[in-house]
Amino acid sequence: MWPHIQGDLSAEQFANKLLQIGDGNVPEDPSTGLIIMPCGQIVNSPDELLSKQQIPGQEYTYKSIDCILNDDEAVQYPIEFLNSIQTPDLQARNSILKVGAPIILIRNIDANKLCNGTRLIVKKMMQHVIQATVLTGCAKGEDVFIPRIPIIPSDNTIQFKRIQFPLKLCFAMQSTSHRTSLLGLLV
């Protein structure tokens, strides 16, 4: 019923086991009345855990370009200072990505398919654009290009702009239909 999740066989096995439980096809332990279900993988150290959770491939670092909007104030705010500013509507100066990394848009680009909150997977990284596959919404499955755009923070006393990709890494993704299915099985 569920497709392979990024080619992860253990995730598919886990999903199938949940479906079997929901269908009443998994026997209970006679002494406790509980269903014993192995979950996940056992690791022996924090380093082993980190190595199992990393996305393979080479990292690529994208640096933002920061500048003051009013040229008369440029001498008051050095570039190093602007680079250090972090606000909720800005991403950090450096974005480190890999092919296969899950990302989420933080700005509207195309109201029909690329809006704030759209989840994607990085497919190819280039200097001025990132190619990604849409995971949610009406454009699900389509490949799109995300350009660097100028973002002017709204809640900052210093008027400056940061040219960057309008995205952040996304660590937990789940479609509504899967969440509903899981909750129905576990309740």
mmCIF file with all atom_site columns, C-alpha atoms in Angstrom:
data_model
loop_
_atom_site.group_PDB
_atom_site.id
_atom_site.type_symbol
_atom_site.label_atom_id
_atom_site.label_alt_id
_atom_site.label_comp_id
_atom_site.label_asym_id
_atom_site.label_entity_id
_atom_site.label_seq_id
_atom_site.pdbx_PDB_ins_code
_atom_site.Cartn_x
_atom_site.Cartn_y
_atom_site.Cartn_z
_atom_site.occupancy
_atom_site.B_iso_or_equiv
_atom_site.pdbx_formal_charge
_atom_site.auth_seq_id
_atom_site.auth_comp_id
_atom_site.auth_asym_id
_atom_site.auth_atom_id
_atom_site.pdbx_PDB_model_num
ATOM 1   C CA . MET A 1 1   ? 0.000  0.000   0.000   1.00 0.00 ? 1   MET A CA 1
ATOM 2   C CA . TRP A 1 2   ? 2.769  2.478   0.853   1.00 0.00 ? 2   TRP A CA 1
ATOM 3   C CA . PRO A 1 3   ? 5.492  2.988   -1.732  1.00 0.00 ? 3   PRO A CA 1
ATOM 4   C CA . HIS A 1 4   ? 9.152  2.495   -0.929  1.00 0.00 ? 4   HIS A CA 1
ATOM 5   C CA . ILE A 1 5   ? 10.262 5.405   1.225   1.00 0.00 ? 5   ILE A CA 1
ATOM 6   C CA . GLN A 1 6   ? 13.444 6.650   -0.411  1.00 0.00 ? 6   GLN A CA 1
ATOM 7   C CA . GLY A 1 7   ? 14.352 3.015   -1.136  1.00 0.00 ? 7   GLY A CA 1
ATOM 8   C CA . ASP A 1 8   ? 14.470 2.192   2.601   1.00 0.00 ? 8   ASP A CA 1
ATOM 9   C CA . LEU A 1 9   ? 13.482 -1.465  3.002   1.00 0.00 ? 9   LEU A CA 1
ATOM 10  C CA . SER A 1 10  ? 13.165 -1.238  6.810   1.00 0.00 ? 10  SER A CA 1
ATOM 11  C CA . ALA A 1 11  ? 10.677 1.644   6.493   1.00 0.00 ? 11  ALA A CA 1
ATOM 12  C CA . GLU A 1 12  ? 8.563  -0.410  4.095   1.00 0.00 ? 12  GLU A CA 1
ATOM 13  C CA . GLN A 1 13  ? 8.660  -3.397  6.469   1.00 0.00 ? 13  GLN A CA 1
ATOM 14  C CA . PHE A 1 14  ? 7.625  -1.180  9.376   1.00 0.00 ? 14  PHE A CA 1
ATOM 15  C CA . ALA A 1 15  ? 4.709  0.244   7.370   1.00 0.00 ? 15  ALA A CA 1
ATOM 16  C CA . ASN A 1 16  ? 3.561  -3.245  6.376   1.00 0.00 ? 16  ASN A CA 1
ATOM 17  C CA . LYS A 1 17  ? 3.728  -4.395  10.011  1.00 0.00 ? 17  LYS A CA 1
ATOM 18  C CA . LEU A 1 18  ? 1.515  -1.468  11.068  1.00 0.00 ? 18  LEU A CA 1
ATOM 19  C CA . LEU A 1 19  ? -1.001 -2.437  8.393   1.00 0.00 ? 19  LEU A CA 1
ATOM 20  C CA . GLN A 1 20  ? -1.001 -6.048  9.648   1.00 0.00 ? 20  GLN A CA 1
ATOM 21  C CA . ILE A 1 21  ? -1.654 -4.829  13.205  1.00 0.00 ? 21  ILE A CA 1
ATOM 22  C CA . GLY A 1 22  ? -4.510 -2.657  11.983  1.00 0.00 ? 22  GLY A CA 1
ATOM 23  C CA . ASP A 1 23  ? -6.026 -5.608  10.142  1.00 0.00 ? 23  ASP A CA 1
ATOM 24  C CA . GLY A 1 24  ? -5.785 -7.786  13.287  1.00 0.00 ? 24  GLY A CA 1
ATOM 25  C CA . ASN A 1 25  ? -3.344 -10.225 11.659  1.00 0.00 ? 25  ASN A CA 1
ATOM 26  C CA . VAL A 1 26  ? -0.591 -10.034 14.320  1.00 0.00 ? 26  VAL A CA 1
ATOM 27  C CA . PRO A 1 27  ? -0.948 -12.334 17.334  1.00 0.00 ? 27  PRO A CA 1
ATOM 28  C CA . GLU A 1 28  ? -0.679 -11.029 20.886  1.00 0.00 ? 28  GLU A CA 1
ATOM 29  C CA . ASP A 1 29  ? 1.731  -12.320 23.522  1.00 0.00 ? 29  ASP A CA 1
ATOM 30  C CA . PRO A 1 30  ? -0.446 -14.727 25.578  1.00 0.00 ? 30  PRO A CA 1
ATOM 31  C CA . SER A 1 31  ? 1.126  -13.748 28.911  1.00 0.00 ? 31  SER A CA 1
ATOM 32  C CA . THR A 1 32  ? 0.886  -9.946  28.514  1.00 0.00 ? 32  THR A CA 1
ATOM 33  C CA . GLY A 1 33  ? -1.704 -9.445  25.794  1.00 0.00 ? 33  GLY A CA 1
ATOM 34  C CA . LEU A 1 34  ? 0.679  -7.049  24.024  1.00 0.00 ? 34  LEU A CA 1
ATOM 35  C CA . ILE A 1 35  ? 1.958  -7.091  20.470  1.00 0.00 ? 35  ILE A CA 1
ATOM 36  C CA . ILE A 1 36  ? 5.724  -7.246  20.297  1.00 0.00 ? 36  ILE A CA 1
ATOM 37  C CA . MET A 1 37  ? 6.987  -5.214  17.407  1.00 0.00 ? 37  MET A CA 1
ATOM 38  C CA . PRO A 1 38  ? 10.673 -4.519  16.835  1.00 0.00 ? 38  PRO A CA 1
ATOM 39  C CA . CYS A 1 39  ? 11.083 -0.896  15.875  1.00 0.00 ? 39  CYS A CA 1
ATOM 40  C CA . GLY A 1 40  ? 14.104 0.734   14.292  1.00 0.00 ? 40  GLY A CA 1
ATOM 41  C CA . GLN A 1 41  ? 17.692 -0.352  14.518  1.00 0.00 ? 41  GLN A CA 1
ATOM 42  C CA . ILE A 1 42  ? 19.946 -0.881  17.504  1.00 0.00 ? 42  ILE A CA 1
ATOM 43  C CA . VAL A 1 43  ? 23.182 1.100   17.582  1.00 0.00 ? 43  VAL A CA 1
ATOM 44  C CA . ASN A 1 44  ? 26.120 0.761   19.942  1.00 0.00 ? 44  ASN A CA 1
ATOM 45  C CA . SER A 1 45  ? 27.356 4.356   20.103  1.00 0.00 ? 45  SER A CA 1
ATOM 46  C CA . PRO A 1 46  ? 26.343 7.945   19.351  1.00 0.00 ? 46  PRO A CA 1
ATOM 47  C CA . ASP A 1 47  ? 28.820 7.967   16.443  1.00 0.00 ? 47  ASP A CA 1
ATOM 48  C CA . GLU A 1 48  ? 27.123 4.928   14.897  1.00 0.00 ? 48  GLU A CA 1
ATOM 49  C CA . LEU A 1 49  ? 23.731 6.630   15.294  1.00 0.00 ? 49  LEU A CA 1
ATOM 50  C CA . LEU A 1 50  ? 24.992 9.739   13.509  1.00 0.00 ? 50  LEU A CA 1
ATOM 51  C CA . SER A 1 51  ? 26.485 7.708   10.664  1.00 0.00 ? 51  SER A CA 1
ATOM 52  C CA . LYS A 1 52  ? 23.151 5.877   10.101  1.00 0.00 ? 52  LYS A CA 1
ATOM 53  C CA . GLN A 1 53  ? 21.192 9.170   9.953   1.00 0.00 ? 53  GLN A CA 1
ATOM 54  C CA . GLN A 1 54  ? 23.432 11.060  7.549   1.00 0.00 ? 54  GLN A CA 1
ATOM 55  C CA . ILE A 1 55  ? 22.433 11.597  3.946   1.00 0.00 ? 55  ILE A CA 1
ATOM 56  C CA . PRO A 1 56  ? 25.208 10.229  1.719   1.00 0.00 ? 56  PRO A CA 1
ATOM 57  C CA . GLY A 1 57  ? 26.954 12.496  -0.758  1.00 0.00 ? 57  GLY A CA 1
ATOM 58  C CA . GLN A 1 58  ? 28.981 15.647  -0.829  1.00 0.00 ? 58  GLN A CA 1
ATOM 59  C CA . GLU A 1 59  ? 27.881 18.789  0.986   1.00 0.00 ? 59  GLU A CA 1
ATOM 60  C CA . TYR A 1 60  ? 27.527 22.068  -0.879  1.00 0.00 ? 60  TYR A CA 1
ATOM 61  C CA . THR A 1 61  ? 27.593 25.363  1.028   1.00 0.00 ? 61  THR A CA 1
ATOM 62  C CA . TYR A 1 62  ? 25.591 28.336  -0.221  1.00 0.00 ? 62  TYR A CA 1
ATOM 63  C CA . LYS A 1 63  ? 26.472 31.733  1.268   1.00 0.00 ? 63  LYS A CA 1
ATOM 64  C CA . SER A 1 64  ? 24.015 34.607  1.319   1.00 0.00 ? 64  SER A CA 1
ATOM 65  C CA . ILE A 1 65  ? 24.781 38.067  -0.031  1.00 0.00 ? 65  ILE A CA 1
ATOM 66  C CA . ASP A 1 66  ? 23.941 40.842  2.434   1.00 0.00 ? 66  ASP A CA 1
ATOM 67  C CA . CYS A 1 67  ? 23.747 44.573  1.720   1.00 0.00 ? 67  CYS A CA 1
ATOM 68  C CA . ILE A 1 68  ? 22.301 47.752  3.261   1.00 0.00 ? 68  ILE A CA 1
ATOM 69  C CA . LEU A 1 69  ? 19.343 49.295  1.439   1.00 0.00 ? 69  LEU A CA 1
ATOM 70  C CA . ASN A 1 70  ? 20.368 52.905  2.209   1.00 0.00 ? 70  ASN A CA 1
ATOM 71  C CA . ASP A 1 71  ? 23.840 53.652  0.795   1.00 0.00 ? 71  ASP A CA 1
ATOM 72  C CA . ASP A 1 72  ? 24.348 56.464  3.350   1.00 0.00 ? 72  ASP A CA 1
ATOM 73  C CA . GLU A 1 73  ? 24.263 53.869  6.184   1.00 0.00 ? 73  GLU A CA 1
ATOM 74  C CA . ALA A 1 74  ? 26.701 51.430  4.549   1.00 0.00 ? 74  ALA A CA 1
ATOM 75  C CA . VAL A 1 75  ? 29.699 52.597  6.610   1.00 0.00 ? 75  VAL A CA 1
ATOM 76  C CA . GLN A 1 76  ? 27.775 52.129  9.879   1.00 0.00 ? 76  GLN A CA 1
ATOM 77  C CA . TYR A 1 77  ? 27.068 48.427  9.282   1.00 0.00 ? 77  TYR A CA 1
ATOM 78  C CA . PRO A 1 78  ? 29.987 46.312  8.052   1.00 0.00 ? 78  PRO A CA 1
ATOM 79  C CA . ILE A 1 79  ? 29.216 43.217  5.978   1.00 0.00 ? 79  ILE A CA 1
ATOM 80  C CA . GLU A 1 80  ? 30.444 40.947  8.792   1.00 0.00 ? 80  GLU A CA 1
ATOM 81  C CA . PHE A 1 81  ? 27.792 42.428  11.073  1.00 0.00 ? 81  PHE A CA 1
ATOM 82  C CA . LEU A 1 82  ? 25.038 41.940  8.485   1.00 0.00 ? 82  LEU A CA 1
ATOM 83  C CA . ASN A 1 83  ? 26.181 38.347  7.945   1.00 0.00 ? 83  ASN A CA 1
ATOM 84  C CA . SER A 1 84  ? 25.715 37.650  11.670  1.00 0.00 ? 84  SER A CA 1
ATOM 85  C CA . ILE A 1 85  ? 22.059 38.783  11.793  1.00 0.00 ? 85  ILE A CA 1
ATOM 86  C CA . GLN A 1 86  ? 19.522 35.985  12.192  1.00 0.00 ? 86  GLN A CA 1
ATOM 87  C CA . THR A 1 87  ? 15.774 36.523  12.366  1.00 0.00 ? 87  THR A CA 1
ATOM 88  C CA . PRO A 1 88  ? 12.830 34.102  12.147  1.00 0.00 ? 88  PRO A CA 1
ATOM 89  C CA . ASP A 1 89  ? 12.095 35.089  8.545   1.00 0.00 ? 89  ASP A CA 1
ATOM 90  C CA . LEU A 1 90  ? 15.719 34.713  7.426   1.00 0.00 ? 90  LEU A CA 1
ATOM 91  C CA . GLN A 1 91  ? 17.818 31.649  7.161   1.00 0.00 ? 91  GLN A CA 1
ATOM 92  C CA . ALA A 1 92  ? 21.402 31.572  8.415   1.00 0.00 ? 92  ALA A CA 1
ATOM 93  C CA . ARG A 1 93  ? 24.198 33.064  6.322   1.00 0.00 ? 93  ARG A CA 1
ATOM 94  C CA . ASN A 1 94  ? 25.443 29.624  5.244   1.00 0.00 ? 94  ASN A CA 1
ATOM 95  C CA . SER A 1 95  ? 23.129 26.912  3.935   1.00 0.00 ? 95  SER A CA 1
ATOM 96  C CA . ILE A 1 96  ? 24.656 23.452  3.743   1.00 0.00 ? 96  ILE A CA 1
ATOM 97  C CA . LEU A 1 97  ? 22.771 21.039  1.470   1.00 0.00 ? 97  LEU A CA 1
ATOM 98  C CA . LYS A 1 98  ? 23.166 17.622  -0.119  1.00 0.00 ? 98  LYS A CA 1
ATOM 99  C CA . VAL A 1 99  ? 21.348 15.920  -2.950  1.00 0.00 ? 99  VAL A CA 1
ATOM 100 C CA . GLY A 1 100 ? 18.468 14.016  -1.341  1.00 0.00 ? 100 GLY A CA 1
ATOM 101 C CA . ALA A 1 101 ? 18.027 16.472  1.554   1.00 0.00 ? 101 ALA A CA 1
ATOM 102 C CA . PRO A 1 102 ? 14.418 17.333  2.465   1.00 0.00 ? 102 PRO A CA 1
ATOM 103 C CA . ILE A 1 103 ? 13.735 21.092  2.299   1.00 0.00 ? 103 ILE A CA 1
ATOM 104 C CA . ILE A 1 104 ? 10.797 23.435  2.927   1.00 0.00 ? 104 ILE A CA 1
ATOM 105 C CA . LEU A 1 105 ? 10.099 26.749  1.192   1.00 0.00 ? 105 LEU A CA 1
ATOM 106 C CA . ILE A 1 106 ? 9.965  29.804  3.445   1.00 0.00 ? 106 ILE A CA 1
ATOM 107 C CA . ARG A 1 107 ? 8.590  32.215  0.799   1.00 0.00 ? 107 ARG A CA 1
ATOM 108 C CA . ASN A 1 108 ? 5.984  32.116  -1.960  1.00 0.00 ? 108 ASN A CA 1
ATOM 109 C CA . ILE A 1 109 ? 7.574  31.789  -5.415  1.00 0.00 ? 109 ILE A CA 1
ATOM 110 C CA . ASP A 1 110 ? 4.683  30.582  -7.573  1.00 0.00 ? 110 ASP A CA 1
ATOM 111 C CA . ALA A 1 111 ? 1.227  30.700  -5.966  1.00 0.00 ? 111 ALA A CA 1
ATOM 112 C CA . ASN A 1 112 ? 0.036  27.704  -8.004  1.00 0.00 ? 112 ASN A CA 1
ATOM 113 C CA . LYS A 1 113 ? 2.680  25.216  -6.883  1.00 0.00 ? 113 LYS A CA 1
ATOM 114 C CA . LEU A 1 114 ? 5.559  26.774  -4.925  1.00 0.00 ? 114 LEU A CA 1
ATOM 115 C CA . CYS A 1 115 ? 4.248  28.517  -1.827  1.00 0.00 ? 115 CYS A CA 1
ATOM 116 C CA . ASN A 1 116 ? 5.436  28.921  1.754   1.00 0.00 ? 116 ASN A CA 1
ATOM 117 C CA . GLY A 1 117 ? 5.464  25.500  3.437   1.00 0.00 ? 117 GLY A CA 1
ATOM 118 C CA . THR A 1 118 ? 5.889  23.404  0.285   1.00 0.00 ? 118 THR A CA 1
ATOM 119 C CA . ARG A 1 119 ? 8.135  20.415  0.969   1.00 0.00 ? 119 ARG A CA 1
ATOM 120 C CA . LEU A 1 120 ? 10.680 19.229  -1.567  1.00 0.00 ? 120 LEU A CA 1
ATOM 121 C CA . ILE A 1 121 ? 13.709 16.961  -2.018  1.00 0.00 ? 121 ILE A CA 1
ATOM 122 C CA . VAL A 1 122 ? 16.934 18.399  -3.440  1.00 0.00 ? 122 VAL A CA 1
ATOM 123 C CA . LYS A 1 123 ? 17.663 16.804  -6.805  1.00 0.00 ? 123 LYS A CA 1
ATOM 124 C CA . LYS A 1 124 ? 20.514 18.915  -8.225  1.00 0.00 ? 124 LYS A CA 1
ATOM 125 C CA . MET A 1 125 ? 22.492 21.877  -6.912  1.00 0.00 ? 125 MET A CA 1
ATOM 126 C CA . MET A 1 126 ? 23.863 24.629  -9.120  1.00 0.00 ? 126 MET A CA 1
ATOM 127 C CA . GLN A 1 127 ? 25.438 27.988  -8.312  1.00 0.00 ? 127 GLN A CA 1
ATOM 128 C CA . HIS A 1 128 ? 22.338 30.174  -8.712  1.00 0.00 ? 128 HIS A CA 1
ATOM 129 C CA . VAL A 1 129 ? 19.480 27.666  -8.713  1.00 0.00 ? 129 VAL A CA 1
ATOM 130 C CA . ILE A 1 130 ? 18.475 24.427  -6.985  1.00 0.00 ? 130 ILE A CA 1
ATOM 131 C CA . GLN A 1 131 ? 16.501 21.740  -8.785  1.00 0.00 ? 131 GLN A CA 1
ATOM 132 C CA . ALA A 1 132 ? 14.106 19.891  -6.485  1.00 0.00 ? 132 ALA A CA 1
ATOM 133 C CA . THR A 1 133 ? 11.174 17.483  -6.637  1.00 0.00 ? 133 THR A CA 1
ATOM 134 C CA . VAL A 1 134 ? 7.918  18.650  -5.016  1.00 0.00 ? 134 VAL A CA 1
ATOM 135 C CA . LEU A 1 135 ? 6.633  16.277  -2.312  1.00 0.00 ? 135 LEU A CA 1
ATOM 136 C CA . THR A 1 136 ? 3.385  17.997  -1.311  1.00 0.00 ? 136 THR A CA 1
ATOM 137 C CA . GLY A 1 137 ? 0.500  19.887  -2.866  1.00 0.00 ? 137 GLY A CA 1
ATOM 138 C CA . CYS A 1 138 ? -0.935 19.977  -6.361  1.00 0.00 ? 138 CYS A CA 1
ATOM 139 C CA . ALA A 1 139 ? 2.511  19.869  -8.011  1.00 0.00 ? 139 ALA A CA 1
ATOM 140 C CA . LYS A 1 140 ? 3.545  16.673  -6.172  1.00 0.00 ? 140 LYS A CA 1
ATOM 141 C CA . GLY A 1 141 ? 6.142  14.763  -8.188  1.00 0.00 ? 141 GLY A CA 1
ATOM 142 C CA . GLU A 1 142 ? 7.103  17.701  -10.433 1.00 0.00 ? 142 GLU A CA 1
ATOM 143 C CA . ASP A 1 143 ? 10.687 18.919  -10.758 1.00 0.00 ? 143 ASP A CA 1
ATOM 144 C CA . VAL A 1 144 ? 11.059 22.663  -10.114 1.00 0.00 ? 144 VAL A CA 1
ATOM 145 C CA . PHE A 1 145 ? 13.847 25.221  -9.990  1.00 0.00 ? 145 PHE A CA 1
ATOM 146 C CA . ILE A 1 146 ? 14.316 27.420  -6.921  1.00 0.00 ? 146 ILE A CA 1
ATOM 147 C CA . PRO A 1 147 ? 16.303 30.630  -7.532  1.00 0.00 ? 147 PRO A CA 1
ATOM 148 C CA . ARG A 1 148 ? 18.097 32.861  -5.060  1.00 0.00 ? 148 ARG A CA 1
ATOM 149 C CA . ILE A 1 149 ? 15.858 35.806  -4.196  1.00 0.00 ? 149 ILE A CA 1
ATOM 150 C CA . PRO A 1 150 ? 16.283 39.026  -2.198  1.00 0.00 ? 150 PRO A CA 1
ATOM 151 C CA . ILE A 1 151 ? 14.628 38.848  1.226   1.00 0.00 ? 151 ILE A CA 1
ATOM 152 C CA . ILE A 1 152 ? 14.149 41.981  3.321   1.00 0.00 ? 152 ILE A CA 1
ATOM 153 C CA . PRO A 1 153 ? 13.494 41.145  7.001   1.00 0.00 ? 153 PRO A CA 1
ATOM 154 C CA . SER A 1 154 ? 10.318 42.794  8.243   1.00 0.00 ? 154 SER A CA 1
ATOM 155 C CA . ASP A 1 155 ? 11.119 42.848  11.962  1.00 0.00 ? 155 ASP A CA 1
ATOM 156 C CA . ASN A 1 156 ? 14.565 44.401  11.921  1.00 0.00 ? 156 ASN A CA 1
ATOM 157 C CA . THR A 1 157 ? 15.529 47.984  12.750  1.00 0.00 ? 157 THR A CA 1
ATOM 158 C CA . ILE A 1 158 ? 18.366 47.837  10.224  1.00 0.00 ? 158 ILE A CA 1
ATOM 159 C CA . GLN A 1 159 ? 17.050 47.982  6.664   1.00 0.00 ? 159 GLN A CA 1
ATOM 160 C CA . PHE A 1 160 ? 19.065 45.456  4.676   1.00 0.00 ? 160 PHE A CA 1
ATOM 161 C CA . LYS A 1 161 ? 18.453 42.646  2.226   1.00 0.00 ? 161 LYS A CA 1
ATOM 162 C CA . ARG A 1 162 ? 19.813 39.135  2.088   1.00 0.00 ? 162 ARG A CA 1
ATOM 163 C CA . ILE A 1 163 ? 19.981 37.359  -1.248  1.00 0.00 ? 163 ILE A CA 1
ATOM 164 C CA . GLN A 1 164 ? 19.551 33.656  -0.591  1.00 0.00 ? 164 GLN A CA 1
ATOM 165 C CA . PHE A 1 165 ? 17.536 30.581  -1.463  1.00 0.00 ? 165 PHE A CA 1
ATOM 166 C CA . PRO A 1 166 ? 14.080 30.807  0.182   1.00 0.00 ? 166 PRO A CA 1
ATOM 167 C CA . LEU A 1 167 ? 14.307 27.434  1.887   1.00 0.00 ? 167 LEU A CA 1
ATOM 168 C CA . LYS A 1 168 ? 15.328 25.630  5.039   1.00 0.00 ? 168 LYS A CA 1
ATOM 169 C CA . LEU A 1 169 ? 16.166 22.046  5.827   1.00 0.00 ? 169 LEU A CA 1
ATOM 170 C CA . CYS A 1 170 ? 13.086 20.066  6.792   1.00 0.00 ? 170 CYS A CA 1
ATOM 171 C CA . PHE A 1 171 ? 13.521 17.148  9.190   1.00 0.00 ? 171 PHE A CA 1
ATOM 172 C CA . ALA A 1 172 ? 10.020 15.758  9.725   1.00 0.00 ? 172 ALA A CA 1
ATOM 173 C CA . MET A 1 173 ? 7.693  15.255  6.795   1.00 0.00 ? 173 MET A CA 1
ATOM 174 C CA . GLN A 1 174 ? 4.470  13.299  6.582   1.00 0.00 ? 174 GLN A CA 1
ATOM 175 C CA . SER A 1 175 ? 1.442  13.671  4.369   1.00 0.00 ? 175 SER A CA 1
ATOM 176 C CA . THR A 1 176 ? -1.987 14.001  5.928   1.00 0.00 ? 176 THR A CA 1
ATOM 177 C CA . SER A 1 177 ? -3.196 10.710  4.455   1.00 0.00 ? 177 SER A CA 1
ATOM 178 C CA . HIS A 1 178 ? -0.325 8.775   6.064   1.00 0.00 ? 178 HIS A CA 1
ATOM 179 C CA . ARG A 1 179 ? -0.849 10.508  9.412   1.00 0.00 ? 179 ARG A CA 1
ATOM 180 C CA . THR A 1 180 ? -4.536 9.627   9.303   1.00 0.00 ? 180 THR A CA 1
ATOM 181 C CA . SER A 1 181 ? -3.722 6.020   8.425   1.00 0.00 ? 181 SER A CA 1
ATOM 182 C CA . LEU A 1 182 ? -1.156 5.716   11.225  1.00 0.00 ? 182 LEU A CA 1
ATOM 183 C CA . LEU A 1 183 ? -3.445 7.270   13.825  1.00 0.00 ? 183 LEU A CA 1
ATOM 184 C CA . GLY A 1 184 ? -6.270 4.979   12.757  1.00 0.00 ? 184 GLY A CA 1
ATOM 185 C CA . LEU A 1 185 ? -4.044 1.965   13.260  1.00 0.00 ? 185 LEU A CA 1
ATOM 186 C CA . LEU A 1 186 ? -2.634 3.024   16.610  1.00 0.00 ? 186 LEU A CA 1
ATOM 187 C CA . VAL A 1 187 ? -5.869 4.154   18.307  1.00 0.00 ? 187 VAL A CA 1
#
